[in-house]
Structures are given as structure tokens and as C-alpha cells.
Amino acid sequence: MTNRLPLVAANWKMNGSRASVKELLDGFKQNLPGSDVEVLVCAPAIYIPLAADELAGSAIGLGAQTVSEYAAGAYTGEISVDMLKEYGCRYVIIGHSERRHVFGEANGTVANKFYFAQGNGLKAILCLGEQLQEREAGVTEQVLSEQLDAVIAKAGIAAFTDAVIAYEPVWAIGTGHTATPEQAQEAHSFIRLQIARHDDHIADGIRILYGGSVKADNAAELFSMADVDGGLIGGASLKVNDFLAICQAAR
Ligand code: 13P
């Protein structure tokens, strides 16, 4: 099996201020784990230039939380792949459940965004995840494969070579109800198998992060599962010590 480098990504969502961006990044920089974990911060778009300055020369990567599916032009309010790259972003979260369920991004839009970002030099972190009623109805795997297949159909499996997937069960996001390590492992291995149906090598190499109420005290257990390659961290990434402890747990 490939040795996958663990990745821990902060998703600050729509939180913070100039002051908190500086304070958090200062704290992260001072106590970074070694090179055996990749650490990434996905900042609100308006703070990306500030975060880029703060992170200059550090090993912490910078990412965005969403991006336009269009290259440039009359798309009021949107931010393009090129704009993000100009400010040093290397990653972008695509299809976060809040984009899907609060802002109505359908599988087709998510697929277009993944295709465009991944094809133009940003690494996509593609989020997949079922809602509570879907889990209870026993259709989790169907939902995950529909979400994944829409992207594979648009972008092709080769586009996943240096992409990342995040499994984020919607019922676990911001609720304190973390998936059990076994539930996470089951979903992650299912996702990896779906990719392996197209390409074994890509399936073996791709990192699949878990997201949903990851905290300092449950991270190690989640990250110990065979197919969990790190985490996408919301609330706990807004506290220096909590986030650093989660990064340590991924080593
Ligand atoms: P929480 O860690 O706050 O549950 O958020 C998870 C998430 O949505 C990360 O993208």
C-alpha cells in the first residue's frame, strides 16, 4: 500500500477577523508538527491575501473554501481560480455540504468546479457526505457514489491523481456527533473502492480526509483507521491548541 502523507486542513468557514487570522496563524506557525503531516488553512476569501503574507516562508499551505466554475468575466461576486492562485492558494474545497445544502450547489455544479479547478492548477478537496435522513434510510453508499460519479463523469478519473477527498457526514458537521472510527472507516473504504473500480493506483494514492466534529480528544482514534488519511477541521481549527493537537494526532 502507498504511504499516504497525512493532511490536516483547517476550514475556518465564515469566521474570523484580521486580528484572529494573525493570531491563529502565529500560533500554528510556532508549533507546527514535522514534515510527516501536511497542514493547510482554508481561509475566508477576503483574508487570503493577509493569510498569504502571514504564511510566507512557512510550511503551512493555503487554500480557499470555494471557487467559481468560470474562468473570468461577468460573474458578479465570484472569485476565479487564477485570482486564488495569484495569492498563493494551492488548494480549494469543492462541494462542501454547506455549499450543497445552504447554497444549493447540485452535483453538476460541484463537478464543474472540480473539473475547472483541478484542470487549472488548484488541488481540489472534494467533499462527499450523506445527510442524517439518508443514513437512516440506508442510502449512504448510494448518495456517496452519486456525488462521486458526477465528478468522475465530468473530470475523468485521471483528474483525481493529485486531488483530495473529504468524507463529511452532514449529521456530524458542527453537531458534536462525530462519526465513530468504524463508521468513518466504512465510508472511506467504500469511497476508495469506488475509485479503484476506475483506477487501482489512483485509489491507493488518494488521501481521504474525515470531517465532522473532529476534536483534540477524538482525532487520534479516527486517524488510526486504515483509510482515514487526515481531517478537515471546522470549529476546532479556530483554536490554536486544539488544531495543533489534531495535527499532532495525524503523525
Ligand atoms: P466541524 O469540525 O465544525 O464539525 O466542521 C467540519 C467541517 O465542515 C469542515 O469542513
XYZ file of C-alpha atoms and ligand atoms in Angstrom:
261
model
C 0.000 0.000 0.000
C 1.114 3.505 -0.720
C 2.351 5.544 2.193
C -0.059 8.456 2.100
C 1.163 11.689 3.736
C -1.486 12.710 6.291
C -3.174 16.041 5.609
C -4.915 18.175 8.221
C -6.854 21.091 6.762
C -8.478 23.916 8.691
C -11.766 25.141 7.266
C -12.460 28.413 9.014
C -15.783 28.845 7.180
C -17.206 32.405 7.572
C -15.417 33.140 10.831
C -12.701 35.477 11.995
C -11.253 38.935 11.606
C -7.914 40.380 10.573
C -6.831 40.076 14.200
C -7.885 36.438 14.597
C -6.284 35.416 11.291
C -2.949 36.786 12.515
C -3.332 35.290 15.959
C -4.274 31.818 14.736
C -1.574 31.668 12.074
C 1.045 32.923 14.522
C 0.072 30.139 16.882
C 0.039 27.483 14.174
C 3.457 28.544 12.858
C 5.081 28.398 16.261
C 4.203 24.795 16.988
C 3.898 23.065 13.662
C 4.340 19.299 13.600
C 7.174 17.943 11.464
C 7.150 17.196 7.764
C 5.305 13.930 8.399
C 1.988 15.830 8.320
C 0.852 18.326 5.714
C -1.031 21.272 7.244
C -3.349 23.539 5.313
C -5.540 26.522 6.155
C -8.641 27.349 4.100
C -9.379 30.964 4.959
C -12.368 33.152 4.065
C -11.629 34.634 0.622
C -11.206 38.198 1.831
C -8.483 37.135 4.277
C -6.499 35.100 1.749
C -4.062 37.957 0.933
C -3.458 38.526 4.645
C -3.055 34.804 5.305
C -0.656 34.524 2.342
C 1.532 37.257 3.857
C 1.429 35.655 7.288
C 2.303 32.228 5.882
C 5.146 33.377 3.615
C 8.092 31.056 4.150
C 6.110 28.649 6.343
C 5.301 25.036 5.522
C 1.579 25.645 6.091
C -0.351 25.610 2.842
C -3.134 27.994 1.882
C -6.494 27.133 0.387
C -9.895 28.614 -0.401
C -13.331 27.383 0.594
C -14.957 27.532 -2.831
C -14.209 28.918 -6.301
C -16.033 29.866 -9.470
C -16.572 27.273 -12.164
C -15.866 30.034 -14.729
C -12.508 31.406 -15.854
C -13.285 35.146 -15.830
C -15.910 37.650 -16.891
C -19.373 38.848 -15.932
C -19.937 36.720 -12.814
C -20.686 39.237 -10.075
C -19.466 38.190 -6.662
C -17.413 35.218 -7.830
C -13.696 34.575 -7.356
C -11.690 32.770 -10.007
C -9.070 30.031 -9.909
C -6.463 32.449 -11.293
C -7.208 35.013 -8.573
C -6.736 32.400 -5.862
C -3.517 31.179 -7.434
C -2.188 34.725 -7.688
C -2.462 34.954 -3.892
C -0.689 31.685 -3.268
C -3.594 29.278 -2.834
C -2.741 25.717 -3.748
C -5.949 24.025 -2.640
C -9.663 24.685 -2.802
C -12.526 22.949 -1.038
C -15.168 21.891 -3.548
C -18.713 20.790 -2.744
C -18.655 21.375 0.996
C -22.000 20.329 2.457
C -22.789 23.955 3.312
C -22.284 24.887 -0.343
C -24.514 21.987 -1.355
C -27.266 22.313 1.241
C -27.309 26.024 2.177
C -26.427 27.446 -1.242
C -27.967 24.768 -3.430
C -24.897 23.561 -5.317
C -26.002 20.444 -7.151
C -23.745 17.551 -8.145
C -23.395 19.079 -11.628
C -22.101 22.403 -10.309
C -19.747 20.636 -7.923
C -18.441 18.562 -10.842
C -17.899 21.688 -12.977
C -15.998 23.409 -10.174
C -13.816 20.370 -9.527
C -13.090 19.978 -13.228
C -12.163 23.616 -13.696
C -10.080 23.970 -10.531
C -8.234 20.687 -10.936
C -7.617 21.374 -14.628
C -6.180 24.818 -13.931
C -3.659 24.206 -11.214
C -5.575 24.196 -7.920
C -5.826 20.948 -5.978
C -9.439 20.178 -5.191
C -10.595 18.823 -1.851
C -13.849 17.220 -2.940
C -16.358 16.872 -0.101
C -18.826 13.997 -0.064
C -21.334 13.150 2.624
C -24.823 11.962 3.403
C -27.490 13.704 5.456
C -28.951 12.112 8.571
C -32.179 11.023 6.912
C -30.172 9.406 4.115
C -28.062 7.442 6.610
C -31.207 6.394 8.448
C -32.825 5.335 5.186
C -29.808 3.143 4.433
C -28.811 5.021 1.266
C -25.439 6.390 2.413
C -23.443 4.447 -0.184
C -25.848 5.424 -2.937
C -25.514 9.122 -2.039
C -21.714 8.921 -1.860
C -21.446 7.158 -5.192
C -23.817 9.599 -6.901
C -21.796 12.543 -5.594
C -18.523 10.931 -6.649
C -19.711 9.578 -10.000
C -20.937 13.026 -11.098
C -17.392 14.328 -10.703
C -15.708 11.327 -12.311
C -18.097 11.593 -15.275
C -17.202 15.247 -15.813
C -13.499 15.360 -14.933
C -12.333 11.806 -15.626
C -10.563 9.587 -13.126
C -7.111 10.936 -14.025
C -8.119 14.296 -12.537
C -8.124 12.592 -9.127
C -4.385 11.854 -9.281
C -3.461 14.802 -7.086
C -6.875 15.648 -5.703
C -8.081 15.006 -2.158
C -11.443 13.693 -0.979
C -13.119 14.615 2.306
C -15.852 12.426 3.737
C -18.035 14.730 5.801
C -21.274 13.190 7.022
C -23.640 16.166 7.237
C -25.051 14.990 10.574
C -21.577 15.193 12.126
C -20.712 18.727 10.996
C -20.795 21.261 13.807
C -23.019 18.988 15.901
C -20.551 17.331 18.254
C -21.809 13.959 16.953
C -18.605 12.615 15.426
C -18.858 9.523 13.279
C -17.374 6.557 15.097
C -13.991 5.470 13.762
C -15.730 2.378 12.360
C -18.396 4.447 10.571
C -15.694 6.673 9.114
C -13.578 3.707 8.014
C -16.577 2.043 6.379
C -17.385 5.140 4.309
C -13.735 5.833 3.455
C -13.066 2.304 2.267
C -16.273 2.402 0.220
C -15.128 5.652 -1.454
C -11.667 4.190 -2.133
C -13.254 1.101 -3.667
C -15.406 3.227 -5.968
C -12.256 4.928 -7.240
C -10.457 1.586 -7.560
C -13.186 0.426 -9.948
C -11.714 3.014 -12.352
C -8.038 3.012 -11.345
C -6.309 0.997 -8.602
C -3.224 3.157 -8.476
C -5.145 6.426 -8.030
C -7.360 4.798 -5.396
C -4.314 3.664 -3.461
C -2.662 7.082 -3.518
C -5.569 9.436 -2.947
C -5.947 10.947 0.505
C -9.398 10.698 2.039
C -9.919 13.083 4.963
C -12.613 12.775 7.588
C -14.550 15.890 8.622
C -17.296 16.379 11.181
C -16.744 17.323 14.839
C -13.094 16.265 14.885
C -11.669 17.408 18.214
C -8.363 17.099 20.006
C -9.691 14.158 22.009
C -11.158 12.053 19.187
C -8.704 12.769 16.359
C -6.139 10.060 17.110
C -8.754 7.315 17.096
C -10.267 8.498 13.799
C -6.858 8.940 12.158
C -5.786 5.440 13.224
C -8.222 3.877 10.761
C -6.650 2.379 7.639
C -8.422 4.590 5.100
C -8.559 7.836 7.098
C -5.668 9.990 5.874
C -6.249 13.102 7.944
C -9.015 15.563 8.668
C -10.950 18.597 7.520
C -11.463 20.594 10.682
C -14.106 23.260 11.295
C -14.745 24.522 14.827
C -11.587 23.110 16.373
C -9.437 24.896 13.766
C -10.432 28.220 15.342
C -8.479 27.377 18.498
C -4.702 27.224 18.262
C -4.104 24.463 20.788
C -6.969 22.282 19.599
C -5.888 22.478 15.985
C -2.244 21.794 16.820
C -3.232 18.773 18.903
C -5.232 17.443 15.943
C -2.214 17.951 13.668
C -0.059 16.011 16.150
C -2.613 13.207 16.219
C -2.219 12.764 12.460
C 1.501 11.963 12.667
P -16.774 20.897 12.347
O -15.380 20.397 12.602
O -17.054 22.214 12.986
O -17.809 19.850 12.644
O -16.873 21.184 10.778
C -16.478 20.207 9.890
C -16.433 20.776 8.535
O -17.441 21.096 7.934
C -15.117 21.007 7.942
O -15.239 21.327 6.587
